[in-house]
Amino acid sequence: QESMHAYAANVYTTVIEELMKGKERKFIAVEQEFFRLWWDVVATDTQRQQVHQLLQEGRLEFVIGGQVMHDEAVTLIDDQILQLTEGHGFLYETFGFRPQFSWHVDPFGASATTPTLFALAGFNAHLISRIDYDLKADMQKNKKLQFVWQGSPSLSEREEIFTHVMDQYSYCTPSQLPFSNRSGFFWNGFATFPDPPKDGIYPNMSLPVTDANLHLYAQTMVANIKERAAWFRTGDVLWPWGCDKQFFNASVQYSNMDLLLDYINKHSGEFGVTVQYATVSDYFQAVYSRNLTWEIRDSQDFLPYSTEPFQAWTGFYTSRSTLKGIARRASSLLYAGESFFTQYVQKHPEGSICKCKALKQLQSLRWAVSEVQHHDGITGTESPKVRDMYMNNLVYGMFNVKKLMASIIFDLNNAKKNGEVYSSVYTKDSGKPDVDQYVVVYNPLAWNITTFVTVSVSNMAMSVYDELGRSVPAQVQSSVESQSTYDLYILVEISGLSYRKYNVKPSNGKQSAFIGRSIKYKRRDLTRADQRRQRLFPVVNNCYQIVFDQNTNLMHSVTERETNQTVQLTQEFLEYHVNGDTTKGPISDNYLFAPNASAVPVSKAVGLEVVSGSLMTETRQYFYSNVTSQDYIYAVYTRIYSVPKGYDGKLLCHRIEQEYSVGPLELNREAVLRTSTDLNTRQLLYTDDNGYQIQKRTFKAYVNNTVARNYYPMVQTAYIEDDTTRLMLLAERAHGVSSQGNGQVEVMLHRRLWNNLEWNLNNNLTLNDSSVVRPVIWLILGTKAVTNTLYRTSGLALEHRPVVMFGALSGDKPKLPRQLQQNSVPSSPVTVPPNLHLQTLSIPGWRYSSNHSEQVRSIRMGKQKQGDPDFSRVLLRIRHLYEVGEHPVLSQPVMVDLKSLLKGLGSVMVAEERSLTGTWDVNTLKRWKWKAAQYPSKGFFNSTETSEDCIVTVHPKEIRTFFVYFQTQ
């Protein structure tokens, strides 16, 4: 909002006005969040007409077209797709416009997932800028800044995309003038916050172009163009004019630019250069028409990113961990809410909930989750008040979606409408733990799950019953969080996209929940532990034996019981001490990680408590700075589960669940958990790109800053392995991760920093984060074959934990809904095989026609559909989770009959296959095929094979998108 007031609204208002004054003038715009605020609030009818006209003439061009320019390192693929889809849906519905080029100039490093997404969205070319400085210098020298990128090893040439890396000048106009000490090319100066200056005089307004300096200006510009031309293979140079927060006074910009371009073109013989206004599309069209053959880049990404020897941008992988956690929680809740609402609309057309209001509730969370994907959002590289805005929008959207889900449940169960509704998601706060209450648990995944949900209760003697009054296995124990309450773990078994209701009440002795009994061990002094011999004791379930050493109270080893493979495994917390004073050397900040030296162990003493019961054992380790400390800054809660006979406990048994408590840290400390094993990993680490694909990370030694430059983002998955055994880590938020030694993997969990860098101080960019963070990581240990079958489904089970809602029972026992009385468990409306993921099931509400010529015609005639959103169109995405050759069975293509897959929702009339964001019919999408060294033919890509009678074959790593229409009831 402040940016809109200070400059952004003026960018659109003045640029549109200036474009109308000169037919040669052009402009590109990216982020729809800003444009939509202008369009909805500021734009006049005349300006709106002009935007339509300029888009048709190709003089205004939207590139990327998502809500934001998303970060590439710490975002999940689902959320990248969401924010892209949000922006594209608006552009297509409003203008019939479909972006076909990217402009990913500002994310801090480039992921290999992005080119695949943009190819799937129908883009013809991709443009990036921020890659490692030494790599860029090398590519520039050898004219290798342009290539055909096959970002996915499984989709390879089918979803390849031509990629342009900007040269060393990046995306801003170089402003040095050799003939003046004033800057050049930015005639409107720089935006001021919070208010534009009253007199219109901005700081650093460039020297205006006059007769006296016109030739000198032209010489400066031409010299820079020629310098850049030497780094590219064609005679076309993309010269970006602008920078952050520019063109808020487009009149002064264009009038000076016009003079300069005219002059150069009049003297093109002398200068050897002609110049023209262009869009990204014009530039790529020029390069494409040269018909050159390009080198192919494989699926290697450009992470991490450094700008100088001591500037490794690897700190932001962890910055503002709480925001990263809430952003993912919100995304997961949105995913659950979308499928829940879609089922409600399809199966209960007579339901009493207002669909338009429900859609607005979902949209508030779609917008919040979309905007936080910004490269200064989820990255943690924003000022505290901007972080607060992201948090508030996320929390507000989550509140709306929880309210919607609760109201659907009460509508379906005909509860008294005035009954109290408690709705709480993932928290352990259940409203009124004393009274009879029911717990409603929704499984948002399209598989059957068996897992535990936790409810906070005030009494040890509790009983849990299902819909039919049968006793449900549960365990109650003292709470980690509070002295006055207990944690009740309920074993839930729920089919895909379904919910169950459980009645939780104080027990009268019969059929009570199991009690978890606690044993507290003596606090151990680590500095004196070595002198005595080990005293080992095991904690066991059906899959693992975890051994602790009572001398140190630390973990000692883990045995995978099926293969009887034992791995020595210890965990400790360490801190990197970092510098905050720029006069004393490199600093760490929100972006950068610059450790002074190796990490230092934080605790000299460890306390241990083991809580064991029939269903679960929880070990609680508390790390103290010394033997006499009162308080701890670090704790680990490790849980393993034992599943009773008759339940499918495969996933549950095979995970070691760890929850950490870290903070508040001291200033200029970066906290890591280091797990050390006896696996001979040769210091190789594997981490995921955006939860979509795995990258192999070889440890690299550098002259400077080796520790920080070997940090990588873990969005969902990281692992280390030797020839036989693999240790996997699955995360519910992004972290920095590294292997600083053989057999080691360390995860950065929290950072607290302050520095005196002027730029950071001016923008209030310090990371004085005194919070306590509570991240969760699941460990899976086993053979490569076993972990391969488990980790994708487990990662999604962690991402999409069941949604838990609470309702108090009002006096009389509620009548159970009929369908629940007849059969014990409602059958699953939608189930996919374990190598597929139902990535999206939602009702977007777009009003556009899926026939392109019809959509364009209705816009040209001013007949865009107003009025109610379209509730008949269901957006469905199915993703294949495996790579080609990764697993003998799970890597096979899967044939899916959409009619039978969705029969639980109704009878499918039509399924149209669409591009990733829904704006193209895949049959009409013809992407440019660039000539590449291995593939001589140049032409257009044809889309994937389309479905005959709703039967589709989904190949490894494909993401297939459909519009589905059901028979109306």
PDB file of C-alpha atoms in Angstrom, residues 375-464:
ATOM      1  CA  HIS A 375      11.294 -12.793  -3.582  1.00  0.00           C
ATOM      2  CA  ASP A 376      11.242 -10.384  -0.640  1.00  0.00           C
ATOM      3  CA  GLY A 377       8.438 -12.254   1.160  1.00  0.00           C
ATOM      4  CA  ILE A 378       8.904 -15.863   2.219  1.00  0.00           C
ATOM      5  CA  THR A 379      12.649 -15.217   1.837  1.00  0.00           C
ATOM      6  CA  GLY A 380      12.603 -13.156   5.061  1.00  0.00           C
ATOM      7  CA  THR A 381      14.332 -10.243   3.320  1.00  0.00           C
ATOM      8  CA  GLU A 382      11.688  -7.636   4.154  1.00  0.00           C
ATOM      9  CA  SER A 383      11.440  -5.056   6.960  1.00  0.00           C
ATOM     10  CA  PRO A 384       9.507  -6.018  10.108  1.00  0.00           C
ATOM     11  CA  LYS A 385       6.400  -4.026   9.177  1.00  0.00           C
ATOM     12  CA  VAL A 386       6.192  -5.685   5.768  1.00  0.00           C
ATOM     13  CA  ARG A 387       6.638  -9.066   7.445  1.00  0.00           C
ATOM     14  CA  ASP A 388       3.721  -8.118   9.718  1.00  0.00           C
ATOM     15  CA  MET A 389       1.582  -7.372   6.659  1.00  0.00           C
ATOM     16  CA  TYR A 390       2.342 -10.781   5.152  1.00  0.00           C
ATOM     17  CA  MET A 391       1.602 -12.456   8.504  1.00  0.00           C
ATOM     18  CA  ASN A 392      -1.649 -10.562   9.029  1.00  0.00           C
ATOM     19  CA  ASN A 393      -2.902 -11.396   5.538  1.00  0.00           C
ATOM     20  CA  LEU A 394      -1.998 -15.070   5.987  1.00  0.00           C
ATOM     21  CA  VAL A 395      -3.637 -15.297   9.413  1.00  0.00           C
ATOM     22  CA  TYR A 396      -6.773 -13.499   8.167  1.00  0.00           C
ATOM     23  CA  GLY A 397      -7.023 -15.824   5.150  1.00  0.00           C
ATOM     24  CA  MET A 398      -6.504 -18.896   7.341  1.00  0.00           C
ATOM     25  CA  PHE A 399      -9.215 -17.698   9.715  1.00  0.00           C
ATOM     26  CA  ASN A 400     -11.596 -17.339   6.760  1.00  0.00           C
ATOM     27  CA  VAL A 401     -10.886 -20.808   5.406  1.00  0.00           C
ATOM     28  CA  LYS A 402     -11.161 -22.442   8.837  1.00  0.00           C
ATOM     29  CA  LYS A 403     -14.501 -20.684   9.258  1.00  0.00           C
ATOM     30  CA  LEU A 404     -15.650 -21.955   5.858  1.00  0.00           C
ATOM     31  CA  MET A 405     -14.602 -25.554   6.605  1.00  0.00           C
ATOM     32  CA  ALA A 406     -16.307 -25.467   9.999  1.00  0.00           C
ATOM     33  CA  SER A 407     -19.506 -24.073   8.498  1.00  0.00           C
ATOM     34  CA  ILE A 408     -19.534 -26.811   5.828  1.00  0.00           C
ATOM     35  CA  ILE A 409     -19.193 -29.489   8.505  1.00  0.00           C
ATOM     36  CA  PHE A 410     -22.010 -28.017  10.545  1.00  0.00           C
ATOM     37  CA  ASP A 411     -24.171 -27.674   7.453  1.00  0.00           C
ATOM     38  CA  LEU A 412     -23.546 -31.314   6.498  1.00  0.00           C
ATOM     39  CA  ASN A 413     -24.298 -32.510  10.006  1.00  0.00           C
ATOM     40  CA  ASN A 414     -27.408 -30.359  10.467  1.00  0.00           C
ATOM     41  CA  ALA A 415     -26.097 -29.171  13.796  1.00  0.00           C
ATOM     42  CA  LYS A 416     -28.035 -26.452  15.546  1.00  0.00           C
ATOM     43  CA  LYS A 417     -26.983 -23.354  13.624  1.00  0.00           C
ATOM     44  CA  ASN A 418     -26.428 -21.443  16.859  1.00  0.00           C
ATOM     45  CA  GLY A 419     -24.248 -24.195  18.295  1.00  0.00           C
ATOM     46  CA  GLU A 420     -20.840 -23.027  19.343  1.00  0.00           C
ATOM     47  CA  VAL A 421     -18.221 -23.695  16.708  1.00  0.00           C
ATOM     48  CA  TYR A 422     -14.639 -24.188  17.666  1.00  0.00           C
ATOM     49  CA  SER A 423     -12.322 -24.255  14.759  1.00  0.00           C
ATOM     50  CA  SER A 424      -8.645 -24.609  15.206  1.00  0.00           C
ATOM     51  CA  VAL A 425      -6.129 -25.961  12.762  1.00  0.00           C
ATOM     52  CA  TYR A 426      -2.883 -27.681  13.786  1.00  0.00           C
ATOM     53  CA  THR A 427      -2.882 -25.943  17.140  1.00  0.00           C
ATOM     54  CA  LYS A 428      -3.062 -27.886  20.342  1.00  0.00           C
ATOM     55  CA  ASP A 429      -5.670 -25.490  21.661  1.00  0.00           C
ATOM     56  CA  SER A 430      -9.030 -27.157  21.531  1.00  0.00           C
ATOM     57  CA  GLY A 431     -11.432 -24.659  22.964  1.00  0.00           C
ATOM     58  CA  LYS A 432     -12.904 -26.361  26.037  1.00  0.00           C
ATOM     59  CA  PRO A 433     -10.908 -29.448  26.885  1.00  0.00           C
ATOM     60  CA  ASP A 434     -13.037 -30.290  29.944  1.00  0.00           C
ATOM     61  CA  VAL A 435     -16.392 -30.918  28.351  1.00  0.00           C
ATOM     62  CA  ASP A 436     -17.545 -33.555  25.916  1.00  0.00           C
ATOM     63  CA  GLN A 437     -16.357 -32.424  22.535  1.00  0.00           C
ATOM     64  CA  TYR A 438     -15.995 -33.796  19.123  1.00  0.00           C
ATOM     65  CA  VAL A 439     -12.904 -33.578  17.023  1.00  0.00           C
ATOM     66  CA  VAL A 440     -13.424 -33.407  13.276  1.00  0.00           C
ATOM     67  CA  VAL A 441     -10.406 -34.512  11.237  1.00  0.00           C
ATOM     68  CA  TYR A 442     -10.164 -33.940   7.460  1.00  0.00           C
ATOM     69  CA  ASN A 443      -7.584 -35.746   5.312  1.00  0.00           C
ATOM     70  CA  PRO A 444      -6.725 -33.445   2.366  1.00  0.00           C
ATOM     71  CA  LEU A 445      -4.666 -36.067   0.494  1.00  0.00           C
ATOM     72  CA  ALA A 446      -6.135 -38.392  -2.124  1.00  0.00           C
ATOM     73  CA  TRP A 447      -4.764 -41.466  -0.318  1.00  0.00           C
ATOM     74  CA  ASN A 448      -5.910 -43.287   2.789  1.00  0.00           C
ATOM     75  CA  ILE A 449      -3.888 -42.170   5.781  1.00  0.00           C
ATOM     76  CA  THR A 450      -3.185 -43.595   9.221  1.00  0.00           C
ATOM     77  CA  THR A 451      -1.628 -41.036  11.541  1.00  0.00           C
ATOM     78  CA  PHE A 452      -1.895 -39.326  14.894  1.00  0.00           C
ATOM     79  CA  VAL A 453      -3.551 -36.011  15.635  1.00  0.00           C
ATOM     80  CA  THR A 454      -2.911 -34.183  18.883  1.00  0.00           C
ATOM     81  CA  VAL A 455      -5.559 -32.588  21.073  1.00  0.00           C
ATOM     82  CA  SER A 456      -4.958 -30.651  24.256  1.00  0.00           C
ATOM     83  CA  VAL A 457      -6.969 -31.952  27.259  1.00  0.00           C
ATOM     84  CA  SER A 458      -7.057 -31.076  30.945  1.00  0.00           C
ATOM     85  CA  ASN A 459      -7.428 -34.582  32.317  1.00  0.00           C
ATOM     86  CA  MET A 460      -5.354 -37.783  32.100  1.00  0.00           C
ATOM     87  CA  ALA A 461      -8.400 -40.060  32.068  1.00  0.00           C
ATOM     88  CA  MET A 462      -9.885 -39.595  28.594  1.00  0.00           C
ATOM     89  CA  SER A 463     -11.737 -41.838  26.133  1.00  0.00           C
ATOM     90  CA  VAL A 464     -12.081 -41.451  22.391  1.00  0.00           C
TER      91      VAL A 464
END
